[in-house]
Amino acid sequence: MKDKNLLMIPGPVQVDPAVLHKMGVEMFSHRSHEYETLQADVCAGLQKILKTNGNVFVITGSGTAAIEFMVSNLVASGEKVVCCVNGVFGKRLSECVKAFGGDMTVIESPAGSGIDLNGLKNAVKGGDVKIIACVLNETSTGVFNQIVEVSRIAKSVGALLLVDDVSGIGNPFAMDEVGIDAIATATQKAIGAPPGLAFAIFNEKAMEKARKTPHMNFYFNFETFEKFAKKNQTPYTPPISILLATKKSTELILAEGVDAFIERHRKCARCTRAAMNALGFRLFADPAVASNCVTSVACDFSVELVTKMKQDYKVQIANGQDELKGKIFRIGHMGPVDWKDLLLTVAAVEMALFDLKGEDKIGVGTNAFMREWLKR
Ligand code: PLP
């Protein structure tokens, strides 16, 4: 019998068969009424999940494409931007801002901790900062950044707040209530669809800013996207199959209920952490800012552990990235993930620990996981 693979990385995530099934249909024109209804439905679903009335732009590409759409249309060359960096994706966001000519100050904080709010407050003191940019969920470290506080700081100086929300869905977050002006997100994380489709969402303030910002782009030109979005179309050919899958996956989230969906992510995170603690690992992310979507675990043999789990037990978790490679491993728990997936993942960690270190902790992590799960 084929040994089934279990994908537990922080994106792309497992995709529900009902979602995958939606992709296996004949193509139709992206200039048809059928397509317009599809795009309208996907955008309306996303608005509900992100709790926003913002304008949704459908972007063909991965999350980085939506980030580039957001940055290239909202950051004018020479404009003062403060970017908060506490991991790989914050750094990449800052590089994108730089690529489009933003006059950037980086507020850096150590990996595993949240955004340096005092540093941010000091950086915006001059009053000439036009834009603050940050990552909502820093996937490289498992940190859910303090977005409410960052938004308050942005408001206090009238700066526009741009957020990389590629992996943030599944955490408690309401775009309009928190006061985010623009976000970028993608399908392959908690939305639970295949990769290749992304979204940028702009509130009215961001729309106004984009209309008057000179931009150095072509494919992602704001005016063209705005014109086509009014007809529920994209300027260029969209990935229709992934849109069909995303329509289904957003319907599944809405049927579960957005709050119940977030609560499931929170519980998966809590139980995974209980299991890792019971196995004697140190959690890498500061518990005060730990994400619902990914658990990062300090481990100096993480490369061996991740390899062993994949090769021998067909359970795939992720290594640390860049300088955290070999120092942490990461377990993704976003999208259509449930306790059974995580229990098997914890069991595979236990077996790999036994294989690699001769440590007999069989049943210790799984026991802690199940006991935590039983707490309602
Ligand atoms: N930002 C965050 C927070 C991410 O987690 C990722 C991918 O993991 C990206 C950006 C890049 O997204 P993509 O690989 O879809 O371009």
PDB file of C-alpha atoms in Angstrom, residues 138-281:
ATOM      1  CA  GLU A 138       5.695  36.278  10.043  1.00  0.00           C
ATOM      2  CA  THR A 139       5.696  32.710   8.723  1.00  0.00           C
ATOM      3  CA  SER A 140       9.445  32.292   9.089  1.00  0.00           C
ATOM      4  CA  THR A 141       9.229  32.535  12.893  1.00  0.00           C
ATOM      5  CA  GLY A 142       5.587  31.808  13.739  1.00  0.00           C
ATOM      6  CA  VAL A 143       4.855  35.308  14.999  1.00  0.00           C
ATOM      7  CA  PHE A 144       1.507  37.095  14.643  1.00  0.00           C
ATOM      8  CA  ASN A 145       2.501  40.739  14.778  1.00  0.00           C
ATOM      9  CA  GLN A 146       0.798  43.351  16.989  1.00  0.00           C
ATOM     10  CA  ILE A 147      -1.275  44.803  14.184  1.00  0.00           C
ATOM     11  CA  VAL A 148      -3.732  46.734  16.385  1.00  0.00           C
ATOM     12  CA  GLU A 149      -0.889  48.696  17.985  1.00  0.00           C
ATOM     13  CA  VAL A 150       0.860  49.233  14.637  1.00  0.00           C
ATOM     14  CA  SER A 151      -2.401  50.535  13.163  1.00  0.00           C
ATOM     15  CA  ARG A 152      -2.829  52.935  16.094  1.00  0.00           C
ATOM     16  CA  ILE A 153       0.664  54.315  15.462  1.00  0.00           C
ATOM     17  CA  ALA A 154      -0.045  54.683  11.724  1.00  0.00           C
ATOM     18  CA  LYS A 155      -3.283  56.552  12.466  1.00  0.00           C
ATOM     19  CA  SER A 156      -1.544  58.858  14.951  1.00  0.00           C
ATOM     20  CA  VAL A 157       0.651  60.224  12.154  1.00  0.00           C
ATOM     21  CA  GLY A 158      -1.778  59.823   9.246  1.00  0.00           C
ATOM     22  CA  ALA A 159       0.376  57.180   7.541  1.00  0.00           C
ATOM     23  CA  LEU A 160      -1.084  54.567   5.220  1.00  0.00           C
ATOM     24  CA  LEU A 161      -0.730  51.009   6.586  1.00  0.00           C
ATOM     25  CA  LEU A 162       0.313  48.308   4.083  1.00  0.00           C
ATOM     26  CA  VAL A 163       0.218  44.731   5.291  1.00  0.00           C
ATOM     27  CA  ASP A 164       1.577  41.459   3.940  1.00  0.00           C
ATOM     28  CA  ASP A 165      -1.245  39.133   4.962  1.00  0.00           C
ATOM     29  CA  VAL A 166      -0.084  36.213   2.830  1.00  0.00           C
ATOM     30  CA  SER A 167      -0.224  33.794   5.782  1.00  0.00           C
ATOM     31  CA  GLY A 168      -2.285  35.731   8.334  1.00  0.00           C
ATOM     32  CA  ILE A 169      -5.741  34.277   7.725  1.00  0.00           C
ATOM     33  CA  GLY A 170      -6.653  31.978  10.636  1.00  0.00           C
ATOM     34  CA  ASN A 171      -5.563  34.540  13.197  1.00  0.00           C
ATOM     35  CA  PRO A 172      -8.059  36.919  14.800  1.00  0.00           C
ATOM     36  CA  PHE A 173      -8.116  39.816  12.384  1.00  0.00           C
ATOM     37  CA  ALA A 174     -10.728  42.147  10.899  1.00  0.00           C
ATOM     38  CA  MET A 175      -9.232  44.385   8.220  1.00  0.00           C
ATOM     39  CA  ASP A 176     -11.642  47.321   8.515  1.00  0.00           C
ATOM     40  CA  GLU A 177     -11.983  47.269  12.284  1.00  0.00           C
ATOM     41  CA  VAL A 178      -8.209  47.188  12.754  1.00  0.00           C
ATOM     42  CA  GLY A 179      -7.881  49.967  10.192  1.00  0.00           C
ATOM     43  CA  ILE A 180      -5.599  48.432   7.581  1.00  0.00           C
ATOM     44  CA  ASP A 181      -5.476  50.396   4.332  1.00  0.00           C
ATOM     45  CA  ALA A 182      -4.093  47.720   2.024  1.00  0.00           C
ATOM     46  CA  ILE A 183      -3.319  44.038   2.308  1.00  0.00           C
ATOM     47  CA  ALA A 184      -1.919  41.332   0.095  1.00  0.00           C
ATOM     48  CA  THR A 185      -2.915  37.702   0.523  1.00  0.00           C
ATOM     49  CA  ALA A 186      -2.766  34.417  -1.398  1.00  0.00           C
ATOM     50  CA  THR A 187      -4.691  31.192  -1.860  1.00  0.00           C
ATOM     51  CA  GLN A 188      -2.204  28.559  -0.724  1.00  0.00           C
ATOM     52  CA  LYS A 189      -2.274  29.240   3.006  1.00  0.00           C
ATOM     53  CA  ALA A 190      -5.362  29.127   5.251  1.00  0.00           C
ATOM     54  CA  ILE A 191      -7.695  29.833   2.336  1.00  0.00           C
ATOM     55  CA  GLY A 192      -6.917  26.228   1.464  1.00  0.00           C
ATOM     56  CA  ALA A 193      -6.683  26.371  -2.332  1.00  0.00           C
ATOM     57  CA  PRO A 194      -3.726  25.603  -4.629  1.00  0.00           C
ATOM     58  CA  PRO A 195      -1.037  28.283  -5.147  1.00  0.00           C
ATOM     59  CA  GLY A 196      -0.997  30.670  -8.098  1.00  0.00           C
ATOM     60  CA  LEU A 197      -3.688  33.180  -7.193  1.00  0.00           C
ATOM     61  CA  ALA A 198      -3.376  36.200  -4.927  1.00  0.00           C
ATOM     62  CA  PHE A 199      -5.381  39.227  -3.900  1.00  0.00           C
ATOM     63  CA  ALA A 200      -4.724  42.820  -2.993  1.00  0.00           C
ATOM     64  CA  ILE A 201      -7.410  44.613  -1.017  1.00  0.00           C
ATOM     65  CA  PHE A 202      -7.462  48.421  -0.822  1.00  0.00           C
ATOM     66  CA  ASN A 203      -9.768  50.559   1.320  1.00  0.00           C
ATOM     67  CA  GLU A 204     -10.976  53.929  -0.007  1.00  0.00           C
ATOM     68  CA  LYS A 205      -7.973  55.767   1.419  1.00  0.00           C
ATOM     69  CA  ALA A 206      -5.630  53.399  -0.401  1.00  0.00           C
ATOM     70  CA  MET A 207      -7.694  53.704  -3.592  1.00  0.00           C
ATOM     71  CA  GLU A 208      -7.342  57.484  -3.494  1.00  0.00           C
ATOM     72  CA  LYS A 209      -3.627  57.232  -2.831  1.00  0.00           C
ATOM     73  CA  ALA A 210      -3.148  54.737  -5.688  1.00  0.00           C
ATOM     74  CA  ARG A 211      -5.006  57.030  -8.105  1.00  0.00           C
ATOM     75  CA  LYS A 212      -2.536  59.828  -7.525  1.00  0.00           C
ATOM     76  CA  THR A 213       0.662  57.833  -7.057  1.00  0.00           C
ATOM     77  CA  PRO A 214       2.929  57.723 -10.114  1.00  0.00           C
ATOM     78  CA  HIS A 215       3.791  54.070 -10.666  1.00  0.00           C
ATOM     79  CA  MET A 216       6.606  52.325 -12.434  1.00  0.00           C
ATOM     80  CA  ASN A 217       4.763  49.166 -13.417  1.00  0.00           C
ATOM     81  CA  PHE A 218       2.934  47.757 -16.404  1.00  0.00           C
ATOM     82  CA  TYR A 219       1.301  44.398 -15.638  1.00  0.00           C
ATOM     83  CA  PHE A 220       0.170  45.622 -12.213  1.00  0.00           C
ATOM     84  CA  ASN A 221      -0.933  49.097 -13.335  1.00  0.00           C
ATOM     85  CA  PHE A 222      -3.596  50.298 -10.900  1.00  0.00           C
ATOM     86  CA  GLU A 223      -5.796  52.192 -13.367  1.00  0.00           C
ATOM     87  CA  THR A 224      -6.052  49.159 -15.648  1.00  0.00           C
ATOM     88  CA  PHE A 225      -6.919  46.855 -12.735  1.00  0.00           C
ATOM     89  CA  GLU A 226      -9.485  49.317 -11.380  1.00  0.00           C
ATOM     90  CA  LYS A 227     -11.177  49.616 -14.760  1.00  0.00           C
ATOM     91  CA  PHE A 228     -11.486  45.841 -15.141  1.00  0.00           C
ATOM     92  CA  ALA A 229     -12.390  45.189 -11.489  1.00  0.00           C
ATOM     93  CA  LYS A 230     -15.511  47.311 -11.981  1.00  0.00           C
ATOM     94  CA  LYS A 231     -16.673  44.617 -14.442  1.00  0.00           C
ATOM     95  CA  ASN A 232     -15.515  41.765 -12.142  1.00  0.00           C
ATOM     96  CA  GLN A 233     -12.736  40.981 -14.554  1.00  0.00           C
ATOM     97  CA  THR A 234      -8.956  41.104 -14.598  1.00  0.00           C
ATOM     98  CA  PRO A 235      -7.005  42.963 -17.304  1.00  0.00           C
ATOM     99  CA  TYR A 236      -5.135  39.815 -18.307  1.00  0.00           C
ATOM    100  CA  THR A 237      -6.060  36.122 -18.385  1.00  0.00           C
ATOM    101  CA  PRO A 238      -6.696  34.880 -14.826  1.00  0.00           C
ATOM    102  CA  PRO A 239      -6.095  31.307 -13.543  1.00  0.00           C
ATOM    103  CA  ILE A 240      -9.738  30.262 -13.896  1.00  0.00           C
ATOM    104  CA  SER A 241      -9.204  26.789 -12.366  1.00  0.00           C
ATOM    105  CA  ILE A 242      -7.704  28.237  -9.206  1.00  0.00           C
ATOM    106  CA  LEU A 243     -10.519  30.751  -8.960  1.00  0.00           C
ATOM    107  CA  LEU A 244     -12.994  27.878  -9.132  1.00  0.00           C
ATOM    108  CA  ALA A 245     -11.096  26.074  -6.378  1.00  0.00           C
ATOM    109  CA  THR A 246     -10.933  29.249  -4.289  1.00  0.00           C
ATOM    110  CA  LYS A 247     -14.662  29.814  -4.621  1.00  0.00           C
ATOM    111  CA  LYS A 248     -15.207  26.371  -3.100  1.00  0.00           C
ATOM    112  CA  SER A 249     -12.601  26.771  -0.369  1.00  0.00           C
ATOM    113  CA  THR A 250     -13.986  30.156   0.700  1.00  0.00           C
ATOM    114  CA  GLU A 251     -17.474  28.633   0.752  1.00  0.00           C
ATOM    115  CA  LEU A 252     -16.185  25.904   3.063  1.00  0.00           C
ATOM    116  CA  ILE A 253     -14.695  28.527   5.407  1.00  0.00           C
ATOM    117  CA  LEU A 254     -17.932  30.529   5.416  1.00  0.00           C
ATOM    118  CA  ALA A 255     -19.970  27.379   6.057  1.00  0.00           C
ATOM    119  CA  GLU A 256     -17.742  26.609   9.045  1.00  0.00           C
ATOM    120  CA  GLY A 257     -18.144  30.235  10.179  1.00  0.00           C
ATOM    121  CA  VAL A 258     -15.238  32.696  10.174  1.00  0.00           C
ATOM    122  CA  ASP A 259     -15.029  32.846  13.958  1.00  0.00           C
ATOM    123  CA  ALA A 260     -15.219  29.043  14.309  1.00  0.00           C
ATOM    124  CA  PHE A 261     -12.527  28.758  11.626  1.00  0.00           C
ATOM    125  CA  ILE A 262     -10.243  31.100  13.610  1.00  0.00           C
ATOM    126  CA  GLU A 263     -11.044  29.229  16.821  1.00  0.00           C
ATOM    127  CA  ARG A 264     -10.064  25.918  15.164  1.00  0.00           C
ATOM    128  CA  HIS A 265      -6.718  27.422  14.165  1.00  0.00           C
ATOM    129  CA  ARG A 266      -6.203  28.752  17.690  1.00  0.00           C
ATOM    130  CA  LYS A 267      -6.916  25.332  19.195  1.00  0.00           C
ATOM    131  CA  CYS A 268      -4.647  23.529  16.731  1.00  0.00           C
ATOM    132  CA  ALA A 269      -1.867  25.961  17.669  1.00  0.00           C
ATOM    133  CA  ARG A 270      -2.460  25.606  21.414  1.00  0.00           C
ATOM    134  CA  CYS A 271      -2.424  21.802  21.313  1.00  0.00           C
ATOM    135  CA  THR A 272       0.643  21.626  19.055  1.00  0.00           C
ATOM    136  CA  ARG A 273       2.526  23.862  21.471  1.00  0.00           C
ATOM    137  CA  ALA A 274       1.450  21.734  24.432  1.00  0.00           C
ATOM    138  CA  ALA A 275       2.827  18.667  22.637  1.00  0.00           C
ATOM    139  CA  MET A 276       6.151  20.328  21.771  1.00  0.00           C
ATOM    140  CA  ASN A 277       6.544  21.567  25.346  1.00  0.00           C
ATOM    141  CA  ALA A 278       5.830  18.069  26.682  1.00  0.00           C
ATOM    142  CA  LEU A 279       8.537  16.680  24.375  1.00  0.00           C
ATOM    143  CA  GLY A 280      11.014  19.055  26.005  1.00  0.00           C
ATOM    144  CA  PHE A 281      11.387  21.486  23.118  1.00  0.00           C
TER     145      PHE A 281
END
